[in-house]
mmCIF file of C-alpha atoms in Angstrom:
data_model
loop_
_atom_site.group_PDB
_atom_site.id
_atom_site.type_symbol
_atom_site.label_atom_id
_atom_site.label_comp_id
_atom_site.label_asym_id
_atom_site.label_seq_id
_atom_site.Cartn_x
_atom_site.Cartn_y
_atom_site.Cartn_z
ATOM 1 C CA MET A 1193 -2.347 -9.962 36.074
ATOM 2 C CA ASP A 1194 -5.686 -10.787 34.503
ATOM 3 C CA ASP A 1195 -6.390 -12.540 31.220
ATOM 4 C CA ASN A 1196 -6.874 -9.317 29.308
ATOM 5 C CA ASN A 1197 -3.398 -8.070 30.174
ATOM 6 C CA MET A 1198 -1.961 -11.448 29.180
ATOM 7 C CA ASP A 1199 -3.727 -11.158 25.848
ATOM 8 C CA ASP A 1200 -2.312 -7.689 25.308
ATOM 9 C CA ASP A 1201 1.196 -8.860 26.164
ATOM 10 C CA ALA A 1202 0.903 -11.797 23.814
ATOM 11 C CA THR A 1203 -0.403 -9.558 21.070
ATOM 12 C CA ARG A 1204 2.403 -7.044 21.479
ATOM 13 C CA LEU A 1205 5.013 -9.769 21.642
ATOM 14 C CA GLY A 1206 3.509 -11.461 18.581
ATOM 15 C CA ARG A 1207 3.631 -8.239 16.596
ATOM 16 C CA PHE A 1208 7.239 -7.756 17.656
ATOM 17 C CA ARG A 1209 7.997 -11.229 16.349
ATOM 18 C CA GLY A 1210 6.325 -10.462 13.006
ATOM 19 C CA PHE A 1211 2.780 -11.795 13.372
ATOM 20 C CA THR A 1212 -0.499 -11.226 15.207
ATOM 21 C CA PRO A 1213 -1.940 -14.127 17.255
ATOM 22 C CA ASN A 1214 -5.431 -15.397 16.546
ATOM 23 C CA GLN A 1215 -8.192 -14.065 18.719
ATOM 24 C CA ASP A 1216 -10.718 -16.762 17.842
ATOM 25 C CA GLU A 1217 -11.018 -19.919 15.823
ATOM 26 C CA SER A 1218 -12.365 -18.082 12.773
ATOM 27 C CA SER A 1219 -8.769 -17.131 11.921
ATOM 28 C CA ASP A 1220 -8.033 -20.813 11.271
ATOM 29 C CA ASP A 1221 -10.607 -20.809 8.481
ATOM 30 C CA THR A 1222 -8.967 -17.718 7.010
ATOM 31 C CA ASP A 1223 -5.573 -19.410 6.978
ATOM 32 C CA GLU A 1224 -7.040 -22.522 5.408
ATOM 33 C CA THR A 1225 -8.753 -20.453 2.724
ATOM 34 C CA ARG A 1226 -5.537 -18.547 2.028
ATOM 35 C CA LEU A 1227 -3.612 -21.794 1.734
ATOM 36 C CA GLY A 1228 -6.036 -23.201 -0.816
ATOM 37 C CA ALA A 1229 -5.763 -20.021 -2.903
ATOM 38 C CA LEU A 1230 -1.998 -20.285 -3.335
ATOM 39 C CA PRO A 1231 -0.714 -21.389 -6.734
ATOM 40 C CA HIS A 1232 0.247 -25.075 -7.037
ATOM 41 C CA ILE A 1233 -1.350 -25.770 -3.638
ATOM 42 C CA GLY A 1234 -4.866 -27.115 -3.847
ATOM 43 C CA ARG A 1235 -7.381 -27.969 -1.175
ATOM 44 C CA SER A 1236 -6.756 -31.472 0.086
ATOM 45 C CA ASN A 1237 -7.172 -33.536 3.234
ATOM 46 C CA THR A 1238 -3.522 -33.170 4.193
ATOM 47 C CA THR A 1239 -2.590 -30.551 6.764
ATOM 48 C CA VAL A 1240 0.577 -28.589 7.246
ATOM 49 C CA PRO A 1241 2.612 -30.265 10.023
ATOM 50 C CA THR A 1242 3.461 -28.022 12.961
ATOM 51 C CA GLN A 1243 5.585 -28.451 16.073
ATOM 52 C CA PRO A 1244 4.034 -28.765 19.554
ATOM 53 C CA LEU A 1245 3.893 -25.592 21.559
ATOM 54 C CA GLY A 1246 6.982 -24.837 23.556
ATOM 55 C CA GLN A 1247 9.297 -27.008 21.432
ATOM 56 C CA SER A 1248 11.779 -25.788 18.910
ATOM 57 C CA PRO A 1249 11.232 -26.814 15.326
ATOM 58 C CA VAL A 1250 12.968 -30.014 14.296
ATOM 59 C CA PRO A 1251 15.186 -29.497 11.251
ATOM 60 C CA ARG A 1252 14.056 -31.399 8.179
ATOM 61 C CA ALA A 1253 16.389 -33.917 6.625
ATOM 62 C CA ASP A 1254 15.615 -32.817 3.106
ATOM 63 C CA SER A 1255 17.124 -29.331 2.954
ATOM 64 C CA GLN A 1256 16.078 -28.868 -0.656
ATOM 65 C CA ARG A 1257 12.386 -29.318 0.163
ATOM 66 C CA THR A 1258 12.750 -26.886 3.058
ATOM 67 C CA ALA A 1259 14.249 -24.254 0.778
ATOM 68 C CA HIS A 1260 11.313 -24.505 -1.643
ATOM 69 C CA ARG A 1261 8.542 -24.431 0.964
ATOM 70 C CA HIS A 1262 6.108 -21.630 0.168
ATOM 71 C CA PRO A 1263 6.842 -18.598 2.369
ATOM 72 C CA LEU A 1264 3.126 -17.948 2.993
ATOM 73 C CA ILE A 1265 2.262 -21.345 4.551
ATOM 74 C CA PRO A 1266 0.742 -20.524 7.958
ATOM 75 C CA THR A 1267 2.607 -21.555 11.098
ATOM 76 C CA GLU A 1268 1.287 -22.399 14.557
ATOM 77 C CA HIS A 1269 -0.169 -19.392 16.373
ATOM 78 C CA PRO A 1270 -0.147 -19.015 20.182
ATOM 79 C CA ARG A 1271 -3.281 -19.626 22.196
ATOM 80 C CA ARG A 1272 -4.607 -17.264 24.794
ATOM 81 C CA GLY A 1273 -2.414 -16.968 27.834
ATOM 82 C CA GLN A 1274 0.507 -18.839 26.287
ATOM 83 C CA SER A 1275 3.806 -17.538 25.040
ATOM 84 C CA PRO A 1276 4.110 -17.313 21.296
ATOM 85 C CA VAL A 1277 6.169 -19.944 19.531
ATOM 86 C CA SER A 1278 9.171 -19.083 17.410
ATOM 87 C CA THR A 1279 8.378 -18.015 13.877
ATOM 88 C CA PRO A 1280 10.476 -17.579 10.742
ATOM 89 C CA THR A 1281 12.340 -14.329 10.439
ATOM 90 C CA ARG A 1282 11.311 -11.609 8.011
ATOM 91 C CA GLN A 1283 14.063 -12.600 5.579
ATOM 92 C CA GLN A 1284 12.794 -16.177 5.465
ATOM 93 C CA ARG A 1285 9.256 -15.012 4.694
ATOM 94 C CA THR A 1286 10.335 -12.665 1.889
ATOM 95 C CA PRO A 1287 9.071 -14.059 -1.446
ATOM 96 C CA ARG A 1288 11.818 -15.253 -3.723
ATOM 97 C CA PRO A 1289 12.157 -14.017 -7.315
ATOM 98 C CA ALA A 1290 10.093 -15.841 -9.902
ATOM 99 C CA GLU A 1291 11.745 -19.039 -11.060
ATOM 100 C CA VAL A 1292 12.557 -19.656 -14.699
ATOM 101 C CA ARG A 1293 9.732 -21.558 -16.347
ATOM 102 C CA GLY A 1294 10.493 -24.988 -17.663
ATOM 103 C CA PRO A 1295 9.723 -26.132 -21.195
ATOM 104 C CA ALA A 1296 6.071 -26.107 -22.153
ATOM 105 C CA SER A 1297 4.252 -29.376 -22.545
ATOM 106 C CA ASP A 1298 3.309 -30.735 -25.941
ATOM 107 C CA ALA A 1299 -0.348 -30.104 -25.159
ATOM 108 C CA SER A 1300 0.349 -26.426 -24.420
ATOM 109 C CA ILE A 1301 2.280 -25.983 -27.666
ATOM 110 C CA THR A 1302 -0.486 -27.712 -29.610
ATOM 111 C CA ARG A 1303 -3.096 -25.486 -27.983
ATOM 112 C CA PHE A 1304 -0.972 -22.441 -28.824
ATOM 113 C CA GLY A 1305 -0.947 -23.384 -32.504
ATOM 114 C CA GLU A 1306 -4.709 -23.945 -32.529
ATOM 115 C CA VAL A 1307 -5.539 -20.542 -31.026
ATOM 116 C CA PHE A 1308 -2.935 -18.783 -33.189
ATOM 117 C CA ASN A 1309 -4.338 -20.270 -36.394
ATOM 118 C CA ALA A 1310 -7.899 -19.543 -35.253
ATOM 119 C CA ILE A 1311 -7.044 -15.836 -34.970
ATOM 120 C CA VAL A 1312 -5.311 -15.869 -38.365
ATOM 121 C CA ASP A 1313 -8.279 -17.575 -40.037
ATOM 122 C CA ASN A 1314 -10.682 -15.171 -38.371
ATOM 123 C CA VAL A 1315 -8.777 -12.102 -39.585
ATOM 124 C CA SER A 1316 -8.465 -13.628 -43.060
ATOM 125 C CA GLU A 1317 -12.225 -13.305 -43.429
ATOM 126 C CA ALA A 1318 -11.801 -9.522 -43.442
ATOM 127 C CA VAL A 1319 -8.437 -9.274 -45.218
ATOM 128 C CA ILE A 1320 -8.382 -11.791 -48.046
ATOM 129 C CA GLY A 1321 -5.210 -13.228 -49.531
ATOM 130 C CA LYS A 1322 -2.749 -11.781 -46.981
ATOM 131 C CA GLU A 1323 -2.158 -14.674 -44.619
ATOM 132 C CA HIS A 1324 1.591 -14.083 -44.273
ATOM 133 C CA THR A 1325 1.135 -10.465 -43.196
ATOM 134 C CA ILE A 1326 -1.646 -11.467 -40.824
ATOM 135 C CA ARG A 1327 0.610 -14.084 -39.232
ATOM 136 C CA GLN A 1328 3.278 -11.441 -38.712
ATOM 137 C CA CYS A 1329 0.803 -9.156 -36.931
ATOM 138 C CA VAL A 1330 -0.529 -11.958 -34.722
ATOM 139 C CA THR A 1331 3.074 -12.868 -33.939
ATOM 140 C CA ALA A 1332 3.619 -9.364 -32.600
ATOM 141 C CA LEU A 1333 0.458 -9.701 -30.518
ATOM 142 C CA MET A 1334 1.634 -12.957 -28.937
ATOM 143 C CA ALA A 1335 5.135 -11.582 -28.376
ATOM 144 C CA GLY A 1336 3.826 -8.513 -26.564
ATOM 145 C CA GLY A 1337 5.002 -6.082 -29.251
ATOM 146 C CA HIS A 1338 3.546 -3.463 -31.574
ATOM 147 C CA VAL A 1339 3.014 -3.324 -35.344
ATOM 148 C CA LEU A 1340 3.560 -0.569 -37.903
ATOM 149 C CA LEU A 1341 1.617 -1.054 -41.145
ATOM 150 C CA GLU A 1342 3.004 1.048 -43.988
ATOM 151 C CA ASP A 1343 1.327 0.823 -47.358
ATOM 152 C CA ASN A 1344 -0.497 2.756 -50.033
ATOM 153 C CA PRO A 1345 -4.044 4.001 -49.415
ATOM 154 C CA GLY A 1346 -6.831 1.518 -49.971
ATOM 155 C CA THR A 1347 -4.844 -1.652 -49.302
ATOM 156 C CA GLY A 1348 -6.725 -2.576 -46.123
ATOM 157 C CA LYS A 1349 -4.419 -1.403 -43.344
ATOM 158 C CA THR A 1350 -7.235 -0.166 -41.113
ATOM 159 C CA GLN A 1351 -9.332 -3.241 -41.898
ATOM 160 C CA LEU A 1352 -6.481 -5.483 -40.787
ATOM 161 C CA ALA A 1353 -5.930 -3.591 -37.541
ATOM 162 C CA ARG A 1354 -9.634 -3.576 -36.669
ATOM 163 C CA ALA A 1355 -10.033 -7.250 -37.566
ATOM 164 C CA ILE A 1356 -7.207 -8.211 -35.196
ATOM 165 C CA ALA A 1357 -8.715 -6.099 -32.437
ATOM 166 C CA ASN A 1358 -12.189 -7.572 -33.005
ATOM 167 C CA SER A 1359 -10.790 -11.107 -32.828
ATOM 168 C CA ILE A 1360 -9.918 -10.581 -29.156
ATOM 169 C CA GLU A 1361 -12.564 -10.040 -26.510
ATOM 170 C CA SER A 1362 -10.888 -7.012 -24.940
ATOM 171 C CA PRO A 1363 -11.206 -3.185 -25.018
ATOM 172 C CA PHE A 1364 -10.393 -1.547 -28.352
ATOM 173 C CA LYS A 1365 -9.904 2.151 -29.172
ATOM 174 C CA ARG A 1366 -9.115 3.968 -32.400
ATOM 175 C CA ILE A 1367 -7.196 7.255 -32.633
ATOM 176 C CA GLN A 1368 -7.305 9.244 -35.860
ATOM 177 C CA PHE A 1369 -4.043 11.198 -35.836
ATOM 178 C CA THR A 1370 -4.267 14.750 -37.222
ATOM 179 C CA PRO A 1371 -1.897 17.737 -37.123
ATOM 180 C CA ASP A 1372 -3.929 19.446 -34.364
ATOM 181 C CA LEU A 1373 -3.994 16.368 -32.088
ATOM 182 C CA LEU A 1374 -2.467 17.041 -28.657
ATOM 183 C CA PRO A 1375 -0.677 14.601 -26.311
ATOM 184 C CA GLY A 1376 -3.531 14.954 -23.826
ATOM 185 C CA ASP A 1377 -5.926 13.741 -26.485
ATOM 186 C CA VAL A 1378 -3.976 10.469 -26.570
ATOM 187 C CA VAL A 1379 -2.954 9.671 -22.989
ATOM 188 C CA GLY A 1380 -5.573 11.675 -21.061
ATOM 189 C CA VAL A 1381 -5.753 14.853 -18.996
ATOM 190 C CA THR A 1382 -6.200 15.925 -15.375
ATOM 191 C CA PHE A 1383 -9.124 18.311 -14.901
ATOM 192 C CA TYR A 1384 -10.845 19.969 -11.980
ATOM 193 C CA ASP A 1385 -14.207 18.376 -11.210
ATOM 194 C CA GLN A 1386 -16.553 21.039 -9.806
ATOM 195 C CA GLN A 1387 -18.957 18.443 -8.469
ATOM 196 C CA THR A 1388 -16.381 16.696 -6.284
ATOM 197 C CA GLY A 1389 -14.095 19.684 -5.754
ATOM 198 C CA ALA A 1390 -10.992 17.648 -6.641
ATOM 199 C CA PHE A 1391 -8.752 17.030 -9.597
ATOM 200 C CA THR A 1392 -9.648 13.911 -11.591
ATOM 201 C CA PHE A 1393 -7.695 12.074 -14.253
ATOM 202 C CA ARG A 1394 -9.657 11.352 -17.406
ATOM 203 C CA LYS A 1395 -8.097 8.442 -19.297
ATOM 204 C CA GLY A 1396 -7.388 8.855 -22.978
ATOM 205 C CA PRO A 1397 -8.025 6.345 -25.764
ATOM 206 C CA VAL A 1398 -4.610 4.794 -25.201
ATOM 207 C CA PHE A 1399 -6.098 2.978 -22.187
ATOM 208 C CA ALA A 1400 -7.284 -0.037 -24.151
ATOM 209 C CA ALA A 1401 -5.962 -3.507 -24.849
ATOM 210 C CA THR A 1402 -5.687 -2.843 -28.597
ATOM 211 C CA VAL A 1403 -5.097 0.695 -29.865
ATOM 212 C CA LEU A 1404 -5.307 1.602 -33.542
ATOM 213 C CA ALA A 1405 -3.174 4.667 -34.290
ATOM 214 C CA ASP A 1406 -4.476 5.482 -37.750
ATOM 215 C CA GLU A 1407 -2.151 7.588 -39.950
ATOM 216 C CA ILE A 1408 0.259 8.128 -37.096
ATOM 217 C CA ASN A 1409 2.636 10.215 -39.200
ATOM 218 C CA ARG A 1410 0.036 13.007 -39.535
ATOM 219 C CA ALA A 1411 0.435 14.047 -35.896
ATOM 220 C CA SER A 1412 3.182 16.369 -34.676
ATOM 221 C CA PRO A 1413 6.354 14.900 -33.128
ATOM 222 C CA LYS A 1414 5.197 16.106 -29.723
ATOM 223 C CA THR A 1415 2.031 14.038 -29.997
ATOM 224 C CA GLN A 1416 3.888 11.065 -31.460
ATOM 225 C CA SER A 1417 6.257 11.083 -28.494
ATOM 226 C CA ALA A 1418 3.282 10.617 -26.146
ATOM 227 C CA LEU A 1419 3.242 6.988 -27.261
ATOM 228 C CA LEU A 1420 6.905 6.316 -26.438
ATOM 229 C CA GLU A 1421 6.442 5.517 -22.752
ATOM 230 C CA VAL A 1422 3.277 3.498 -23.111
ATOM 231 C CA MET A 1423 4.681 1.407 -25.975
ATOM 232 C CA GLU A 1424 7.853 0.516 -24.102
ATOM 233 C CA GLU A 1425 6.813 0.395 -20.444
ATOM 234 C CA GLN A 1426 3.045 -0.237 -20.737
ATOM 235 C CA LYS A 1427 2.454 2.783 -18.493
ATOM 236 C CA VAL A 1428 1.367 6.410 -18.811
ATOM 237 C CA THR A 1429 2.636 9.240 -16.601
ATOM 238 C CA VAL A 1430 0.474 12.370 -16.359
ATOM 239 C CA ASP A 1431 1.218 15.173 -13.867
ATOM 240 C CA GLY A 1432 3.722 12.963 -12.069
ATOM 241 C CA VAL A 1433 1.274 10.085 -11.547
ATOM 242 C CA THR A 1434 1.835 6.768 -13.327
ATOM 243 C CA HIS A 1435 -1.122 4.764 -14.611
ATOM 244 C CA ASP A 1436 -1.009 1.195 -15.946
ATOM 245 C CA VAL A 1437 -2.714 0.354 -19.216
ATOM 246 C CA PRO A 1438 -4.889 -2.766 -19.657
ATOM 247 C CA GLN A 1439 -3.234 -6.044 -20.528
ATOM 248 C CA PRO A 1440 -2.600 -7.427 -23.050
ATOM 249 C CA PHE A 1441 -1.618 -4.119 -24.638
ATOM 250 C CA MET A 1442 -0.810 -3.614 -28.315
ATOM 251 C CA VAL A 1443 -0.494 -0.606 -30.627
ATOM 252 C CA ILE A 1444 -1.206 -1.065 -34.333
ATOM 253 C CA ALA A 1445 -0.152 2.042 -36.243
ATOM 254 C CA THR A 1446 -0.695 2.799 -39.926
ATOM 255 C CA GLN A 1447 0.894 5.290 -42.267
ATOM 256 C CA ASN A 1448 1.022 6.041 -45.989
ATOM 257 C CA PRO A 1449 4.493 6.151 -47.581
ATOM 258 C CA ILE A 1450 3.536 8.153 -50.664
ATOM 259 C CA GLU A 1451 1.454 11.036 -49.289
ATOM 260 C CA GLN A 1452 3.910 13.260 -47.432
ATOM 261 C CA LEU A 1453 2.018 16.571 -47.509
ATOM 262 C CA GLY A 1454 1.219 17.580 -43.920
ATOM 263 C CA THR A 1455 2.955 14.557 -42.387
ATOM 264 C CA TYR A 1456 5.779 14.168 -39.874
ATOM 265 C CA ARG A 1457 8.297 11.388 -40.317
ATOM 266 C CA LEU A 1458 8.490 8.990 -37.392
ATOM 267 C CA PRO A 1459 11.830 9.350 -35.568
ATOM 268 C CA GLU A 1460 14.140 6.366 -35.272
ATOM 269 C CA ALA A 1461 13.558 6.195 -31.514
ATOM 270 C CA GLN A 1462 9.863 5.566 -32.074
ATOM 271 C CA LEU A 1463 10.385 3.207 -35.001
ATOM 272 C CA ASP A 1464 12.522 1.081 -32.705
ATOM 273 C CA ARG A 1465 9.515 0.682 -30.380
ATOM 274 C CA PHE A 1466 7.647 -1.313 -33.028
ATOM 275 C CA LEU A 1467 8.380 -5.012 -32.923
ATOM 276 C CA ILE A 1468 7.380 -5.563 -36.550
ATOM 277 C CA LYS A 1469 6.970 -3.290 -39.541
ATOM 278 C CA THR A 1470 5.156 -4.830 -42.469
ATOM 279 C CA SER A 1471 2.898 -4.018 -45.414
ATOM 280 C CA LEU A 1472 -0.037 -5.597 -47.191
ATOM 281 C CA GLY A 1473 0.477 -4.752 -50.830
ATOM 282 C CA ASP A 1474 -2.130 -5.162 -53.518
ATOM 283 C CA PRO A 1475 -4.263 -8.323 -53.436
ATOM 284 C CA GLY A 1476 -3.732 -11.015 -56.032
ATOM 285 C CA HIS A 1477 -6.049 -11.736 -58.942
ATOM 286 C CA GLU A 1478 -8.146 -14.378 -57.185
ATOM 287 C CA ALA A 1479 -8.324 -12.360 -53.966
ATOM 288 C CA SER A 1480 -9.496 -9.327 -55.910
ATOM 289 C CA LEU A 1481 -12.302 -11.368 -57.504
ATOM 290 C CA SER A 1482 -13.394 -12.632 -54.064
ATOM 291 C CA ILE A 1483 -13.519 -9.092 -52.734
ATOM 292 C CA LEU A 1484 -15.595 -7.880 -55.681
ATOM 293 C CA ARG A 1485 -18.047 -10.768 -55.308
ATOM 294 C CA GLU A 1486 -18.742 -9.525 -51.772
ATOM 295 C CA ALA A 1487 -18.831 -5.833 -52.650
ATOM 296 C CA ARG A 1488 -22.107 -5.469 -50.751
ATOM 297 C CA VAL A 1489 -20.147 -5.829 -47.494
ATOM 298 C CA ARG A 1490 -18.904 -2.303 -46.836
ATOM 299 C CA ASP A 1491 -17.114 -2.979 -43.535
ATOM 300 C CA ARG A 1492 -15.597 -6.440 -43.520
ATOM 301 C CA ALA A 1493 -13.823 -5.925 -40.192
ATOM 302 C CA ALA A 1494 -17.176 -5.339 -38.475
ATOM 303 C CA THR A 1495 -18.221 -8.896 -39.346
ATOM 304 C CA VAL A 1496 -15.318 -10.379 -37.372
ATOM 305 C CA ARG A 1497 -16.281 -11.842 -34.005
ATOM 306 C CA PRO A 1498 -13.964 -12.639 -31.059
ATOM 307 C CA VAL A 1499 -12.379 -16.085 -31.042
ATOM 308 C CA THR A 1500 -10.272 -15.661 -27.901
ATOM 309 C CA THR A 1501 -9.940 -13.469 -24.819
ATOM 310 C CA GLY A 1502 -7.272 -11.218 -23.401
ATOM 311 C CA ALA A 1503 -6.554 -13.748 -20.656
ATOM 312 C CA ASP A 1504 -5.864 -16.392 -23.309
ATOM 313 C CA VAL A 1505 -3.426 -14.051 -25.034
ATOM 314 C CA LEU A 1506 -1.525 -13.513 -21.777
ATOM 315 C CA ALA A 1507 -1.405 -17.279 -21.244
ATOM 316 C CA MET A 1508 -0.082 -17.793 -24.776
ATOM 317 C CA ARG A 1509 2.610 -15.207 -24.173
ATOM 318 C CA ALA A 1510 3.770 -17.222 -21.177
ATOM 319 C CA ILE A 1511 3.835 -20.393 -23.280
ATOM 320 C CA ALA A 1512 5.874 -18.688 -26.011
ATOM 321 C CA GLU A 1513 8.517 -17.686 -23.473
ATOM 322 C CA THR A 1514 9.203 -21.367 -22.753
ATOM 323 C CA VAL A 1515 10.028 -22.252 -26.371
ATOM 324 C CA HIS A 1516 13.634 -23.466 -26.508
ATOM 325 C CA VAL A 1517 16.220 -21.401 -28.379
ATOM 326 C CA ASP A 1518 19.528 -23.170 -28.848
ATOM 327 C CA ASP A 1519 22.792 -21.303 -28.354
ATOM 328 C CA ALA A 1520 23.562 -21.826 -32.041
ATOM 329 C CA ILE A 1521 20.379 -19.905 -32.917
ATOM 330 C CA LEU A 1522 21.306 -17.134 -30.503
ATOM 331 C CA GLU A 1523 24.762 -16.949 -32.067
ATOM 332 C CA TYR A 1524 23.116 -16.713 -35.488
ATOM 333 C CA VAL A 1525 20.902 -13.805 -34.364
ATOM 334 C CA VAL A 1526 23.868 -11.949 -32.886
ATOM 335 C CA ARG A 1527 25.885 -12.364 -36.088
ATOM 336 C CA LEU A 1528 22.958 -11.039 -38.136
ATOM 337 C CA VAL A 1529 22.669 -7.939 -35.966
ATOM 338 C CA GLU A 1530 26.433 -7.386 -35.989
ATOM 339 C CA ALA A 1531 26.447 -7.715 -39.772
ATOM 340 C CA THR A 1532 24.031 -4.778 -40.022
ATOM 341 C CA ARG A 1533 26.522 -2.644 -38.071
ATOM 342 C CA HIS A 1534 29.424 -3.400 -40.406
ATOM 343 C CA ASN A 1535 27.634 -3.314 -43.747
ATOM 344 C CA ASP A 1536 28.912 -0.697 -46.211
ATOM 345 C CA ARG A 1537 25.372 0.215 -47.272
ATOM 346 C CA ILE A 1538 24.056 0.700 -43.708
ATOM 347 C CA ALA A 1539 24.887 3.889 -41.820
ATOM 348 C CA VAL A 1540 23.274 2.833 -38.521
ATOM 349 C CA GLY A 1541 22.791 -0.844 -37.723
ATOM 350 C CA SER A 1542 20.337 -2.568 -35.431
ATOM 351 C CA SER A 1543 20.636 -2.299 -31.664
ATOM 352 C CA ILE A 1544 20.458 -5.164 -29.198
ATOM 353 C CA ARG A 1545 16.734 -4.435 -28.936
ATOM 354 C CA GLY A 1546 16.422 -5.702 -32.478
ATOM 355 C CA ALA A 1547 18.115 -8.969 -31.521
ATOM 356 C CA LEU A 1548 15.772 -9.391 -28.558
ATOM 357 C CA ALA A 1549 12.767 -8.678 -30.761
ATOM 358 C CA LEU A 1550 13.935 -11.257 -33.304
ATOM 359 C CA VAL A 1551 14.308 -13.963 -30.640
ATOM 360 C CA ARG A 1552 10.907 -13.186 -29.111
ATOM 361 C CA SER A 1553 9.227 -13.261 -32.515
ATOM 362 C CA ALA A 1554 10.981 -16.486 -33.515
ATOM 363 C CA ARG A 1555 9.696 -18.180 -30.367
ATOM 364 C CA VAL A 1556 6.107 -17.273 -31.257
ATOM 365 C CA TRP A 1557 6.623 -18.286 -34.891
ATOM 366 C CA ALA A 1558 7.851 -21.722 -33.767
ATOM 367 C CA ALA A 1559 4.995 -22.228 -31.291
ATOM 368 C CA ALA A 1560 2.492 -21.255 -33.997
ATOM 369 C CA ASP A 1561 3.932 -24.148 -36.007
ATOM 370 C CA SER A 1562 3.362 -26.446 -32.989
ATOM 371 C CA ARG A 1563 7.086 -26.688 -32.258
ATOM 372 C CA SER A 1564 8.708 -26.249 -28.858
ATOM 373 C CA TYR A 1565 12.034 -25.176 -30.377
ATOM 374 C CA VAL A 1566 13.261 -22.521 -32.812
ATOM 375 C CA VAL A 1567 14.908 -23.400 -36.132
ATOM 376 C CA PRO A 1568 16.968 -21.098 -38.406
ATOM 377 C CA ALA A 1569 14.043 -20.812 -40.835
ATOM 378 C CA ASP A 1570 12.011 -19.018 -38.147
ATOM 379 C CA VAL A 1571 14.698 -16.356 -37.854
ATOM 380 C CA LYS A 1572 15.042 -15.958 -41.616
ATOM 381 C CA GLU A 1573 11.306 -15.507 -42.212
ATOM 382 C CA LEU A 1574 11.074 -12.748 -39.603
ATOM 383 C CA ALA A 1575 14.424 -10.983 -40.047
ATOM 384 C CA SER A 1576 13.216 -8.431 -42.586
ATOM 385 C CA ALA A 1577 10.017 -7.548 -40.694
ATOM 386 C CA VAL A 1578 11.896 -7.158 -37.401
ATOM 387 C CA LEU A 1579 15.218 -5.585 -38.462
ATOM 388 C CA ALA A 1580 14.544 -3.587 -41.658
ATOM 389 C CA HIS A 1581 12.968 -0.578 -39.900
ATOM 390 C CA ARG A 1582 15.760 -0.496 -37.302
ATOM 391 C CA VAL A 1583 18.562 0.308 -39.761
ATOM 392 C CA ILE A 1584 19.400 3.482 -41.675
ATOM 393 C CA LEU A 1585 20.932 3.269 -45.132
ATOM 394 C CA THR A 1586 23.789 5.428 -46.322
ATOM 395 C CA PRO A 1587 22.974 8.201 -48.820
ATOM 396 C CA GLU A 1588 24.895 6.301 -51.497
ATOM 397 C CA ALA A 1589 22.774 3.185 -50.979
ATOM 398 C CA THR A 1590 19.592 5.240 -51.073
ATOM 399 C CA PHE A 1591 20.599 6.968 -54.310
ATOM 400 C CA ALA A 1592 21.476 3.576 -55.789
ATOM 401 C CA GLY A 1593 17.890 2.434 -55.232
ATOM 402 C CA ASP A 1594 18.539 0.043 -52.349
ATOM 403 C CA THR A 1595 15.890 -0.496 -49.693
ATOM 404 C CA THR A 1596 16.217 -1.674 -46.132
ATOM 405 C CA ASP A 1597 14.449 -4.908 -47.030
ATOM 406 C CA SER A 1598 16.867 -5.650 -49.865
ATOM 407 C CA VAL A 1599 19.880 -4.910 -47.670
ATOM 408 C CA ILE A 1600 18.596 -7.213 -44.916
ATOM 409 C CA ALA A 1601 18.061 -9.902 -47.546
ATOM 410 C CA SER A 1602 21.695 -9.566 -48.609
ATOM 411 C CA VAL A 1603 22.785 -9.804 -44.965
ATOM 412 C CA LEU A 1604 20.855 -13.061 -44.658
ATOM 413 C CA ASP A 1605 22.719 -14.377 -47.698
ATOM 414 C CA ASP A 1606 26.103 -13.398 -46.273
ATOM 415 C CA VAL A 1607 25.665 -14.813 -42.748
ATOM 416 C CA VAL A 1608 25.783 -18.611 -42.650
ATOM 417 C CA ALA A 1609 22.886 -20.175 -40.774
ATOM 418 C CA PRO A 1610 23.498 -23.050 -38.356
ATOM 419 C CA THR A 1611 22.728 -26.577 -39.516
ATOM 420 C CA ILE A 1612 20.106 -28.574 -37.644
ATOM 421 C CA GLY A 1613 21.559 -31.672 -36.052
ATOM 422 C CA ALA A 1614 25.172 -30.596 -36.546
#
């Protein structure tokens, strides 16, 4: 048997064992490059120890270190004309699920607060005197949620949405919802391209990092429902094919509560997709004077420049997930949600999605304050914005003049908050 047949046998045997032997020494450089590209493994002078050819691997004394060895570390490959050495089985090389992140460092939390406040200050240049509402919207951005702005015309809803989008260096699209808008106008359509002779998918405006759905309640329910999948799963399915949207992804929708002619009320299923529902309200006296002094600026949102990138937002989302939430805080959130289900003035209470949204928002709110832990005040300040649009009042409560915000405020008064340090 010549050398070529031996090489073929070794190759076939290696593939049967789960790997392909190297044919030349250039493969060693590839393995070294791959090793340096792995996370938490940098390029250094140390090499991965291997066993001599023909000997069985010696078991390591430290079983814990063996269990956490990266599954992609290269092992010894057979040389030409030699039998391949034993390699790990397929089950051993299967990547393990992602481990739970540990608590973030103080430097990461401090950096989070700096970037968060930089975005808030940047947006405040376009929307004056509404810092609390701006912080709520940026909280939804960092938590990976969506915002519904409901207020009277002329209060700056569109300016706020565009200012937030312009503060991030990422794709931005605006959709003006009208009664004749079709679902394909939002998510995209598949059309036949005569030049290529094949069907091509043309992406809609929803394929952007930040999407402004202006006057969303003017579109038909069929068009509104086109946003359900993308808001919840960050994906769009057209003609049976699923397409991912850019990350970070956020929908900022606006609607007017007073002008109902030619509008379609958002269903509860879609309202539940919004992490936060808030409003701006009229500016104060001093803010109004500041706006009038700069009346020459017709589009204040256009003057906003990016202060961060989409990659930074994704990194901040990962930091927010490491903020500690004590079991007492979780118990407090659960009791708040359960109280909405047993309140005499509420016909339909909040679902568990509302509790999850409240915890996620509270984590971001704490990190924005440069804290690595959540306190009851974080939950209280966000409860109305997160839970009010997820409940439905009884007809008696509506006729009595109650609002969802006032009912949530009464629930906060009834449920006792945990005491710090107790």
